[in-house]
Tab-separated table of C-alpha atoms and ligand atoms in Angstrom:
chain	number	residue	atom	x	y	z
A	384	MET	CA	89.847	253.469	-33.452
A	385	SER	CA	90.871	250.660	-35.840
A	386	LYS	CA	89.586	247.328	-34.658
A	387	LEU	CA	91.869	244.822	-32.985
A	388	TRP	CA	90.098	242.070	-34.896
A	389	ALA	CA	90.420	243.776	-38.309
A	390	GLY	CA	92.008	241.226	-40.621
A	391	ARG	CA	89.455	238.703	-41.744
A	392	ASN	CA	86.878	241.399	-42.371
A	393	ALA	CA	88.236	243.821	-44.931
A	394	GLY	CA	85.055	245.873	-45.321
A	395	ALA	CA	84.330	248.557	-42.740
A	396	THR	CA	81.350	248.091	-40.443
A	397	SER	CA	78.731	250.800	-40.514
A	398	ALA	CA	78.797	253.408	-37.776
A	399	LEU	CA	75.348	252.236	-36.781
A	400	ALA	CA	76.563	248.652	-36.399
A	401	ASP	CA	79.578	249.787	-34.382
A	402	ASP	CA	77.361	251.652	-32.031
A	403	PHE	CA	74.880	248.808	-31.785
A	404	ASN	CA	77.607	246.266	-31.130
A	405	SER	CA	79.599	248.207	-28.601
A	406	SER	CA	79.355	247.710	-24.850
A	407	ILE	CA	81.986	250.091	-23.552
A	408	ARG	CA	79.457	252.591	-22.271
A	409	PHE	CA	78.382	250.104	-19.632
A	410	ASP	CA	81.181	247.539	-19.315
A	411	CYS	CA	83.685	250.340	-18.591
A	412	LYS	CA	82.541	249.856	-14.984
A	413	MET	CA	84.718	246.749	-14.931
A	414	TYR	CA	87.960	248.556	-15.860
A	415	LYS	CA	89.675	247.661	-12.593
A	416	GLN	CA	88.822	243.978	-12.789
A	417	ASP	CA	89.836	243.878	-16.433
A	418	ILE	CA	93.213	245.437	-15.678
A	419	LEU	CA	93.965	243.335	-12.589
A	420	GLY	CA	92.889	240.212	-14.458
A	421	SER	CA	95.328	241.102	-17.214
A	422	VAL	CA	98.152	241.709	-14.754
A	423	ALA	CA	97.652	238.197	-13.384
A	424	HIS	CA	97.464	236.814	-16.912
A	425	ALA	CA	100.790	238.390	-17.849
A	426	LYS	CA	102.393	237.019	-14.685
A	427	MET	CA	101.154	233.537	-15.496
A	428	LEU	CA	102.324	233.769	-19.108
A	429	SER	CA	105.841	234.736	-18.052
A	430	LYS	CA	106.017	232.161	-15.250
A	431	GLN	CA	105.193	229.534	-17.871
A	432	GLY	CA	107.762	230.918	-20.289
A	433	ILE	CA	105.085	231.837	-22.822
A	434	ILE	CA	106.174	235.472	-22.816
A	435	SER	CA	109.454	236.918	-21.514
A	436	GLU	CA	109.814	238.335	-18.028
A	437	GLY	CA	110.730	241.678	-19.555
A	438	ASP	CA	107.514	241.787	-21.549
A	439	ALA	CA	105.492	240.798	-18.487
A	440	GLU	CA	107.073	243.581	-16.454
A	441	GLN	CA	106.318	246.145	-19.139
A	442	ILE	CA	102.770	244.867	-19.415
A	443	GLU	CA	102.232	245.059	-15.678
A	444	GLU	CA	103.675	248.548	-15.425
A	445	GLY	CA	101.673	249.705	-18.405
A	446	LEU	CA	98.446	248.244	-17.052
A	447	LEU	CA	98.936	249.745	-13.614
A	448	SER	CA	99.629	253.153	-15.112
A	449	ILE	CA	96.398	252.865	-17.092
A	450	LEU	CA	94.543	251.997	-13.891
A	451	GLU	CA	96.046	254.968	-12.119
A	452	ASP	CA	95.206	257.324	-14.966
A	453	ILE	CA	91.613	256.131	-15.171
A	454	GLU	CA	91.167	256.584	-11.425
A	455	SER	CA	92.713	260.033	-11.376
A	456	GLY	CA	90.541	261.079	-14.295
A	457	LYS	CA	93.552	261.621	-16.559
A	458	LEU	CA	92.488	258.909	-18.981
A	459	GLN	CA	88.968	258.884	-20.413
A	460	PHE	CA	87.360	255.830	-21.964
A	461	ASP	CA	87.380	255.933	-25.728
A	462	MET	CA	83.752	255.302	-26.582
A	463	SER	CA	84.688	254.318	-30.108
A	464	CYS	CA	86.210	251.111	-28.711
A	465	GLU	CA	84.006	248.046	-28.818
A	466	ASP	CA	84.344	247.195	-25.160
A	467	ILE	CA	86.479	247.682	-22.062
A	468	HIS	CA	88.730	244.741	-22.970
A	469	MET	CA	89.570	246.256	-26.362
A	470	PHE	CA	90.075	249.663	-24.807
A	471	VAL	CA	92.576	248.471	-22.210
A	472	GLU	CA	94.529	246.357	-24.684
A	473	ALA	CA	94.679	249.119	-27.279
A	474	GLU	CA	95.732	251.693	-24.708
A	475	LEU	CA	98.393	249.316	-23.383
A	476	THR	CA	99.827	248.779	-26.847
A	477	ARG	CA	99.759	252.510	-27.450
A	478	ARG	CA	101.828	252.955	-24.293
A	479	ILE	CA	104.303	250.070	-24.447
A	480	GLY	CA	104.275	248.915	-28.058
A	481	ASP	CA	104.786	245.274	-29.080
A	482	ALA	CA	104.821	243.806	-25.573
A	483	GLY	CA	101.216	244.938	-25.241
A	484	LYS	CA	100.300	242.837	-28.246
A	485	ARG	CA	101.512	239.699	-26.453
A	486	LEU	CA	99.077	240.042	-23.535
A	487	HIS	CA	96.169	238.376	-25.321
A	488	THR	CA	98.081	235.093	-25.766
A	489	ALA	CA	96.242	232.027	-24.432
A	490	ARG	CA	93.006	233.801	-23.651
A	491	SER	CA	89.998	235.230	-25.430
A	492	ARG	CA	87.559	237.968	-24.650
A	493	ASN	CA	85.097	235.195	-23.920
A	494	ASP	CA	86.916	233.945	-20.845
A	495	GLN	CA	88.113	237.459	-20.062
A	496	VAL	CA	84.620	238.901	-19.806
A	497	ALA	CA	83.453	235.926	-17.734
A	498	LEU	CA	86.377	236.564	-15.385
A	499	ASP	CA	85.733	240.290	-15.119
A	500	ILE	CA	82.064	239.876	-14.264
A	501	ARG	CA	82.838	237.336	-11.550
A	502	MET	CA	85.456	239.612	-10.019
A	503	TYR	CA	83.183	242.627	-10.228
A	504	LEU	CA	80.208	240.902	-8.652
A	505	ARG	CA	82.319	239.288	-5.970
A	506	GLU	CA	83.387	242.737	-4.812
A	507	GLU	CA	79.982	244.366	-5.129
A	508	SER	CA	78.331	241.489	-3.263
A	509	GLU	CA	80.426	242.432	-0.252
A	510	LYS	CA	78.810	245.863	-0.309
A	511	VAL	CA	75.357	244.312	-0.444
A	512	VAL	CA	76.157	242.027	2.491
A	513	SER	CA	77.508	244.891	4.527
A	514	LEU	CA	74.398	247.003	3.844
A	515	LEU	CA	72.208	244.056	4.816
A	516	LYS	CA	74.130	243.722	8.055
A	517	SER	CA	73.603	247.404	8.873
A	518	LEU	CA	69.912	247.047	8.147
A	519	VAL	CA	69.599	244.009	10.410
A	520	SER	CA	71.339	245.934	13.199
A	521	VAL	CA	68.911	248.824	12.797
A	522	ILE	CA	66.021	246.354	12.958
A	523	ALA	CA	67.414	244.875	16.182
A	524	ASP	CA	67.671	248.357	17.733
A	525	LYS	CA	64.142	249.269	16.680
A	526	ALA	CA	62.867	245.940	17.959
A	527	GLU	CA	64.421	246.660	21.332
A	528	GLU	CA	62.725	250.046	21.381
A	529	GLY	CA	59.411	248.451	20.400
A	530	CYS	CA	59.677	245.261	22.443
A	531	ASP	CA	57.056	246.350	24.990
A	532	ALA	CA	54.878	248.223	22.493
A	533	ILE	CA	51.747	246.135	22.019
A	534	VAL	CA	50.181	246.167	18.598
A	535	PRO	CA	47.595	244.017	16.852
A	536	GLY	CA	49.093	241.193	14.822
A	537	TYR	CA	47.150	240.647	11.610
A	538	THR	CA	46.059	237.824	9.394
A	539	HIS	CA	44.082	238.686	6.250
A	540	LEU	CA	44.809	242.276	7.333
A	541	GLN	CA	42.253	241.695	10.085
A	542	ARG	CA	43.261	242.164	13.698
A	543	ALA	CA	44.179	238.709	14.940
A	544	GLN	CA	46.200	238.554	18.156
A	545	PRO	CA	48.173	241.059	20.208
A	546	ILE	CA	51.914	240.985	19.619
A	547	SER	CA	54.999	242.924	20.533
A	548	PHE	CA	55.871	245.440	17.828
A	549	GLY	CA	59.484	244.362	18.240
A	550	HIS	CA	58.446	240.810	17.397
A	551	HIS	CA	56.857	241.997	14.181
A	552	LEU	CA	60.025	243.862	13.176
A	553	LEU	CA	62.195	240.864	13.980
A	554	ALA	CA	60.388	238.806	11.344
A	555	TYR	CA	62.151	241.072	8.841
A	556	ALA	CA	65.495	240.517	10.546
A	557	GLN	CA	65.070	236.814	9.795
A	558	MET	CA	64.395	237.535	6.122
A	559	PHE	CA	67.423	239.771	5.740
A	560	MET	CA	69.645	237.307	7.574
A	561	ARG	CA	68.595	234.638	5.078
A	562	ASP	CA	69.394	237.142	2.341
A	563	ILE	CA	72.884	237.579	3.734
A	564	SER	CA	73.528	233.864	3.634
A	565	ARG	CA	71.977	233.598	0.172
A	566	VAL	CA	74.318	236.242	-1.241
A	567	GLU	CA	77.299	234.673	0.511
A	568	ASP	CA	76.312	231.303	-0.852
A	569	ALA	CA	76.028	232.642	-4.402
A	570	VAL	CA	79.473	234.213	-4.049
A	571	LYS	CA	80.940	230.823	-3.136
A	572	ARG	CA	79.793	229.342	-6.445
A	573	MET	CA	80.824	232.528	-8.244
A	574	ASN	CA	84.360	232.354	-6.969
A	575	VAL	CA	85.533	229.882	-9.615
A	576	SER	CA	87.905	231.178	-12.270
A	577	PRO	CA	86.933	230.727	-15.931
A	578	ILE	CA	90.143	232.301	-17.276
A	579	GLY	CA	92.074	229.870	-19.426
A	580	SER	CA	88.939	228.473	-21.023
A	581	CYS	CA	89.903	230.777	-23.899
A	582	ALA	CA	87.424	231.077	-26.765
A	583	LEU	CA	85.677	227.806	-25.862
A	584	ALA	CA	88.044	224.876	-26.218
A	585	GLY	CA	91.014	225.683	-23.997
A	586	THR	CA	94.435	226.389	-25.459
A	587	THR	CA	97.501	224.746	-26.930
A	588	TYR	CA	99.816	226.707	-24.611
A	589	GLU	CA	100.974	225.219	-21.345
A	590	THR	CA	99.155	227.588	-19.085
A	591	ASP	CA	98.824	227.372	-15.300
A	592	ARG	CA	95.207	228.173	-14.651
A	593	ALA	CA	95.352	227.392	-10.951
A	594	TYR	CA	98.213	229.849	-10.459
A	595	GLU	CA	96.384	232.636	-12.285
A	596	ALA	CA	93.194	231.918	-10.362
A	597	ALA	CA	95.038	231.981	-7.034
A	598	LEU	CA	96.616	235.352	-7.894
A	599	LEU	CA	93.106	236.698	-8.339
A	600	GLY	CA	91.720	235.211	-5.129
A	601	PHE	CA	89.592	232.472	-6.698
A	602	ASP	CA	88.957	229.232	-4.825
A	603	SER	CA	89.218	226.992	-7.880
A	604	VAL	CA	89.150	226.901	-11.679
A	605	SER	CA	86.225	225.915	-13.899
A	606	GLN	CA	86.369	222.302	-15.027
A	607	ASN	CA	84.977	222.551	-18.543
A	608	SER	CA	86.122	225.241	-20.948
A	609	ILE	CA	82.766	225.416	-22.750
A	610	ASP	CA	80.943	225.881	-19.468
A	611	GLY	CA	83.614	228.350	-18.383
A	612	VAL	CA	82.689	230.791	-21.138
A	613	SER	CA	78.962	230.045	-21.388
A	614	ASP	CA	77.997	230.034	-17.741
A	615	ARG	CA	76.086	232.977	-16.327
A	616	ASP	CA	74.350	231.003	-13.590
A	617	PHE	CA	76.198	233.044	-11.020
A	618	CYS	CA	74.543	236.220	-12.348
A	619	VAL	CA	71.120	234.612	-12.268
A	620	GLU	CA	71.702	233.304	-8.751
A	621	LEU	CA	72.815	236.646	-7.450
A	622	MET	CA	69.978	238.453	-9.198
A	623	SER	CA	67.516	235.966	-7.708
A	624	ALA	CA	68.941	236.765	-4.302
A	625	PHE	CA	68.517	240.461	-5.129
A	626	ALA	CA	64.921	239.876	-6.211
A	627	LEU	CA	64.253	238.275	-2.826
A	628	ILE	CA	65.911	241.159	-0.977
A	629	MET	CA	63.664	243.544	-2.887
A	630	MET	CA	60.595	241.435	-2.156
A	631	HIS	CA	61.395	241.670	1.556
A	632	LEU	CA	62.055	245.394	1.341
A	633	SER	CA	58.836	245.831	-0.585
A	634	ARG	CA	56.691	244.019	1.990
A	635	PHE	CA	58.348	246.041	4.726
A	636	SER	CA	57.776	249.259	2.748
A	637	GLU	CA	54.126	248.410	2.282
A	638	GLU	CA	53.698	247.973	6.027
A	639	ILE	CA	55.518	251.214	6.788
A	640	ILE	CA	53.254	253.006	4.319
A	641	LEU	CA	50.173	251.513	5.976
A	642	TRP	CA	51.436	252.210	9.489
A	643	SER	CA	52.132	255.830	8.539
A	644	SER	CA	48.610	256.399	7.243
A	645	TRP	CA	45.989	258.310	9.256
A	646	GLU	CA	44.052	255.065	9.478
A	647	PHE	CA	46.832	253.319	11.432
A	648	LYS	CA	49.171	256.021	12.755
A	649	PHE	CA	51.411	253.411	14.374
A	650	VAL	CA	54.579	255.141	13.242
A	651	GLU	CA	55.790	258.435	11.922
A	652	LEU	CA	58.617	258.681	9.437
A	653	ASP	CA	61.179	261.387	9.945
A	654	ASP	CA	60.785	264.481	7.763
A	655	ALA	CA	64.130	263.608	6.202
A	656	TYR	CA	62.547	260.577	4.534
A	657	THR	CA	59.157	261.909	3.509
A	658	THR	CA	57.860	264.474	1.058
A	659	GLY	CA	54.964	266.896	1.002
A	660	SER	CA	52.356	267.454	-1.649
A	661	SER	CA	52.491	270.376	-4.051
A	662	ILE	CA	48.786	271.008	-3.541
A	663	MET	CA	47.587	269.377	-0.314
A	664	PRO	CA	49.285	271.122	2.630
A	665	GLN	CA	48.439	268.400	5.145
A	666	LYS	CA	50.272	265.623	3.288
A	667	LYS	CA	53.314	263.745	4.494
A	668	ASN	CA	54.043	261.085	1.952
A	669	SER	CA	56.183	257.979	2.391
A	670	ASP	CA	57.836	258.420	-0.999
A	671	MET	CA	61.032	256.571	-0.120
A	672	ALA	CA	59.158	253.477	0.978
A	673	GLU	CA	56.909	253.715	-2.083
A	674	LEU	CA	59.911	253.971	-4.373
A	675	VAL	CA	61.558	250.956	-2.788
A	676	ARG	CA	58.294	249.051	-3.328
A	677	GLY	CA	58.159	250.325	-6.906
A	678	LYS	CA	61.761	249.521	-7.749
A	679	THR	CA	61.142	245.913	-6.777
A	680	GLY	CA	59.398	245.510	-10.127
A	681	ARG	CA	62.555	246.602	-11.922
A	682	VAL	CA	64.746	244.154	-10.104
A	683	TYR	CA	62.327	241.291	-10.879
A	684	GLY	CA	62.300	242.492	-14.491
A	685	ASP	CA	66.100	242.475	-14.679
A	686	LEU	CA	66.144	238.882	-13.486
A	687	MET	CA	63.508	237.815	-16.006
A	688	ALA	CA	65.350	239.642	-18.773
A	689	LEU	CA	68.565	237.747	-18.126
A	690	LEU	CA	66.846	234.383	-17.764
A	691	THR	CA	65.064	235.003	-21.038
A	692	THR	CA	68.277	236.070	-22.786
A	693	LEU	CA	69.989	232.862	-21.706
A	694	LYS	CA	67.065	230.607	-22.551
A	695	GLY	CA	67.725	228.641	-25.717
A	696	LEU	CA	71.259	229.985	-26.237
A	697	PRO	CA	73.423	227.346	-27.870
A	698	LEU	CA	76.882	226.745	-26.405
A	699	ALA	CA	79.320	228.394	-26.175
A	700	TYR	CA	79.624	232.226	-26.241
A	701	ASN	CA	77.042	234.211	-28.200
A	702	LYS	CA	76.876	237.952	-28.395
A	703	ASP	CA	73.467	237.810	-26.743
A	704	MET	CA	75.433	237.347	-23.553
A	705	GLN	CA	76.643	240.932	-23.698
A	706	GLU	CA	73.097	241.730	-22.557
A	707	ASP	CA	73.935	240.279	-19.140
A	708	LYS	CA	75.671	243.403	-17.932
A	709	GLU	CA	73.136	246.217	-18.063
A	710	VAL	CA	70.459	244.250	-16.239
A	711	MET	CA	72.990	242.925	-13.776
A	712	PHE	CA	74.322	246.390	-12.994
A	713	ASP	CA	70.830	247.810	-12.804
A	714	SER	CA	69.637	245.217	-10.312
A	715	LEU	CA	72.819	245.531	-8.259
A	716	GLU	CA	72.704	249.313	-8.143
A	717	THR	CA	69.000	249.362	-7.368
A	718	VAL	CA	69.401	246.951	-4.457
A	719	ILE	CA	72.313	248.965	-3.085
A	720	MET	CA	70.404	252.233	-3.388
A	721	CYS	CA	67.319	250.805	-1.694
A	722	LEU	CA	69.281	249.279	1.185
A	723	GLU	CA	71.147	252.536	1.665
A	724	ILE	CA	67.992	254.566	2.116
A	725	PHE	CA	65.948	251.989	3.966
A	726	ALA	CA	68.166	251.613	7.046
A	727	PRO	CA	68.220	255.294	8.091
A	728	MET	CA	64.544	255.658	7.178
A	729	LEU	CA	63.727	252.825	9.566
A	730	GLY	CA	66.219	253.960	12.179
A	731	THR	CA	64.644	257.414	12.483
A	732	MET	CA	61.041	256.167	12.394
A	733	LYS	CA	59.089	257.145	15.530
A	734	LEU	CA	56.800	254.629	17.214
A	735	LYS	CA	53.359	255.752	18.339
A	736	ARG	CA	52.788	253.306	21.129
A	737	GLU	CA	49.456	254.713	22.358
A	738	ASN	CA	47.937	254.326	18.892
A	739	MET	CA	49.260	250.808	18.619
A	740	TYR	CA	47.824	249.948	22.018
A	741	ARG	CA	44.478	251.522	21.229
A	742	ALA	CA	44.217	249.495	18.040
A	743	ALA	CA	45.059	246.361	19.997
A	744	GLN	CA	42.213	247.057	22.456
A	745	GLU	CA	39.663	246.944	19.672
A	746	GLY	CA	38.752	244.013	17.517
A	747	PHE	CA	38.562	241.297	20.206
A	748	ILE	CA	42.121	240.234	19.602
A	749	ASN	CA	42.224	238.596	23.034
A	750	ALA	CA	39.415	236.191	22.108
A	751	THR	CA	41.835	233.282	21.604
A	752	ASP	CA	43.131	233.907	25.109
A	753	LEU	CA	39.632	233.828	26.525
A	754	ALA	CA	39.094	230.445	24.873
A	755	ASP	CA	42.482	229.281	26.207
A	756	TYR	CA	41.400	230.421	29.701
A	757	LEU	CA	38.429	228.060	29.600
A	758	THR	CA	40.492	225.246	28.094
A	759	LYS	CA	43.126	225.528	30.806
A	760	LYS	CA	40.331	225.160	33.361
A	761	GLY	CA	39.275	221.882	31.780
A	762	MET	CA	36.831	222.728	29.000
A	763	PRO	CA	37.540	221.067	25.598
A	764	PHE	CA	38.943	223.683	23.173
A	765	ARG	CA	36.116	223.322	20.650
A	766	SER	CA	33.467	224.083	23.300
A	767	ALA	CA	35.548	226.967	24.649
A	768	TYR	CA	35.846	228.307	21.092
A	769	LYS	CA	32.058	228.199	20.672
A	770	ILE	CA	31.295	229.915	23.975
A	771	THR	CA	33.889	232.599	23.263
A	772	GLY	CA	32.277	233.218	19.886
A	773	GLU	CA	28.914	233.711	21.605
A	774	ILE	CA	30.466	236.087	24.118
A	775	VAL	CA	32.043	238.118	21.288
A	776	ALA	CA	28.626	238.311	19.599
A	777	GLU	CA	27.076	239.542	22.869
A	778	CYS	CA	29.815	242.205	23.212
A	779	ILE	CA	29.187	243.415	19.676
A	780	ALA	CA	25.445	243.636	20.364
A	781	LYS	CA	26.051	245.564	23.605
A	782	GLY	CA	28.862	247.760	22.243
A	783	LYS	CA	31.291	246.293	24.775
A	784	VAL	CA	34.714	244.642	24.632
A	785	LEU	CA	35.784	241.433	26.392
A	786	ASP	CA	37.487	243.381	29.154
A	787	SER	CA	34.355	245.389	30.010
A	788	LEU	CA	31.839	242.543	30.254
A	789	THR	CA	30.925	241.905	33.903
A	790	LEU	CA	31.618	238.621	35.696
A	791	GLU	CA	27.838	237.995	35.877
A	792	GLU	CA	27.588	238.350	32.146
A	793	TYR	CA	30.466	235.876	31.782
A	794	LYS	CA	28.933	233.459	34.236
A	795	ALA	CA	25.780	233.375	32.178
A	796	HIS	CA	27.879	231.560	29.543
A	797	SER	CA	29.830	229.286	31.883
A	798	ASP	CA	30.357	229.094	35.617
A	799	ILE	CA	34.014	228.274	35.041
A	800	PHE	CA	34.641	232.008	34.726
A	801	GLU	CA	36.188	233.727	37.753
A	802	ASN	CA	37.663	237.128	38.406
A	803	ASP	CA	41.148	236.017	37.304
A	804	LEU	CA	39.896	236.012	33.708
A	805	TYR	CA	40.483	239.762	33.493
A	806	THR	CA	44.206	239.556	34.172
A	807	ASP	CA	44.413	236.558	31.855
A	808	ILE	CA	42.981	238.400	28.879
A	809	SER	CA	44.810	241.686	29.463
A	810	LEU	CA	46.866	242.593	26.401
A	811	GLU	CA	50.128	242.470	28.372
A	812	ALA	CA	49.326	238.964	29.611
A	813	CYS	CA	48.263	237.833	26.141
A	814	VAL	CA	51.670	238.799	24.766
A	815	ALA	CA	53.768	237.711	27.751
A	816	LYS	CA	52.127	234.252	27.865
A	817	ARG	CA	53.222	233.365	24.339
A	818	ILE	CA	56.352	231.721	25.650
A	819	SER	CA	56.820	229.135	22.912
A	820	GLU	CA	60.166	229.330	21.125
A	821	GLY	CA	60.011	232.070	18.500
A	822	GLY	CA	56.717	233.375	19.922
A	823	THR	CA	55.862	236.977	20.734
A	824	GLY	CA	56.400	236.694	24.513
A	825	PHE	CA	58.612	239.551	25.724
A	826	ALA	CA	61.315	237.120	26.846
A	827	SER	CA	61.312	235.476	23.442
A	828	VAL	CA	61.599	238.861	21.732
A	829	ASN	CA	64.608	239.718	23.886
A	830	ASN	CA	66.185	236.364	23.029
A	831	GLN	CA	65.627	237.019	19.354
A	832	ILE	CA	67.286	240.410	19.594
A	833	LYS	CA	70.311	238.768	21.221
A	834	ALA	CA	70.469	236.055	18.565
A	835	VAL	CA	70.188	238.573	15.730
A	836	ARG	CA	72.954	240.720	17.214
A	837	ASN	CA	75.089	237.609	17.661
A	838	PHE	CA	74.609	236.655	14.023
A	839	ILE	CA	75.773	240.091	12.924
A	840	ALA	CA	78.701	240.192	15.362
A	841	LYS	CA	79.958	236.829	14.076
A	842	LYS	CA	79.915	238.193	10.540
A	843	GLN	CA	82.175	241.168	11.295
B	1391	LIG	N1	81.716	242.783	-24.924
B	1391	LIG	C1	81.617	241.373	-24.971
B	1391	LIG	C2	80.588	240.920	-23.930
B	1391	LIG	O1	80.336	241.637	-23.053
B	1391	LIG	C3	82.915	240.739	-24.670
B	1391	LIG	C4	83.075	239.363	-25.243
B	1391	LIG	C5	83.155	239.453	-26.723
B	1391	LIG	N2	83.491	238.193	-27.334
B	1391	LIG	C6	83.281	238.010	-28.615
B	1391	LIG	N3	83.617	236.860	-29.080
B	1391	LIG	N4	82.728	238.902	-29.392
B	1391	LIG	O2	80.038	239.867	-24.019
């Protein structure tokens, strides 16, 4: 196709250069935004008397017919076009003639592409938020199921204190709820219209930027035309939010992989979300969780790639910025894919309560509670800590656990000990007693589930 910008450059570009320069194979994703943006632009131009109403009507009709034909599959993208903007404009002119050539008045591809990306990401972000909401709901349901399942809580991957499994899951609900607000927050700053910034300096025509922005659902217009065309902060912000979502999914995946191992056996993933081995018949692999963990690297990489592309770019538009799209789309699509698979994988995961409980009975994870028992009966915490340590050492030497040491053996360490110590250090009591706000106590876990569900309900 002959180039819309042919004029100044008489010599033909090489086929290699055309191919290298072109972005249509990936920016064609933004066809809808490009077309709707152009419809609004034509409306604004005619309202301002810059083009005639008749031309604007033809343009709008032509653009909408292009949209329809793309969506029905009747019209294919012409990969010899430089980008989606050129394709739509050329196709419009092919359909309606001269009126089509008036569309590009008072704008440039520089503000056009900035507009299209914002519109595209605004819409896609809604999908991400809705997937995050579904995931948080699944977590709340699983947490309810696992509220009374007692499991060791870990620090340094060493058994630390008994907790409710639901409590552990709800930590992830908090992360994903922050992710929801982070994406929503990024969208707020994204929802500023750059159109009308033109190539970089604004335009000599009397445009109405606010009107055009309002037609397209933007909250405001950008306040500096150079910034309008050069800014990709909104991509970086969103991709940072995506990197955090992936980091959370990756930590969660890692735990699910560990919990599914023979060593832990706290959970079992549904067959639908696992694979077998081609050689080892006993294997049930957590491939989905591993892939989510693995894809996190890609999403971080996409973010770093864009930051590095932008670093040191002089104002205003530079072709380097065309590199924003592939990494942006890749990180967006990866996050969407991972969220889509993660929620049902988690939802169908079976809890193995007896194994959790058994693990919690080993490893002296009620030692803190034994020390607290002494402290509550008047002994200074440091002394209680020391005595408890000695008792643990004695248990290890005798192959016992705290619950199986006799009262006489306890009394040998301190005569504060009475029979009530056994109920005090039972795993159920250890969990139930952690009544502090946000603690693992069963009541607190139930409150958290309510709060999480409330958060999601308010977002509907
Ligand atoms: N395909 C280009 C991009 O994605 C559109 C903007 C081109 N502007 C220009 N002055 N060459 O960045």
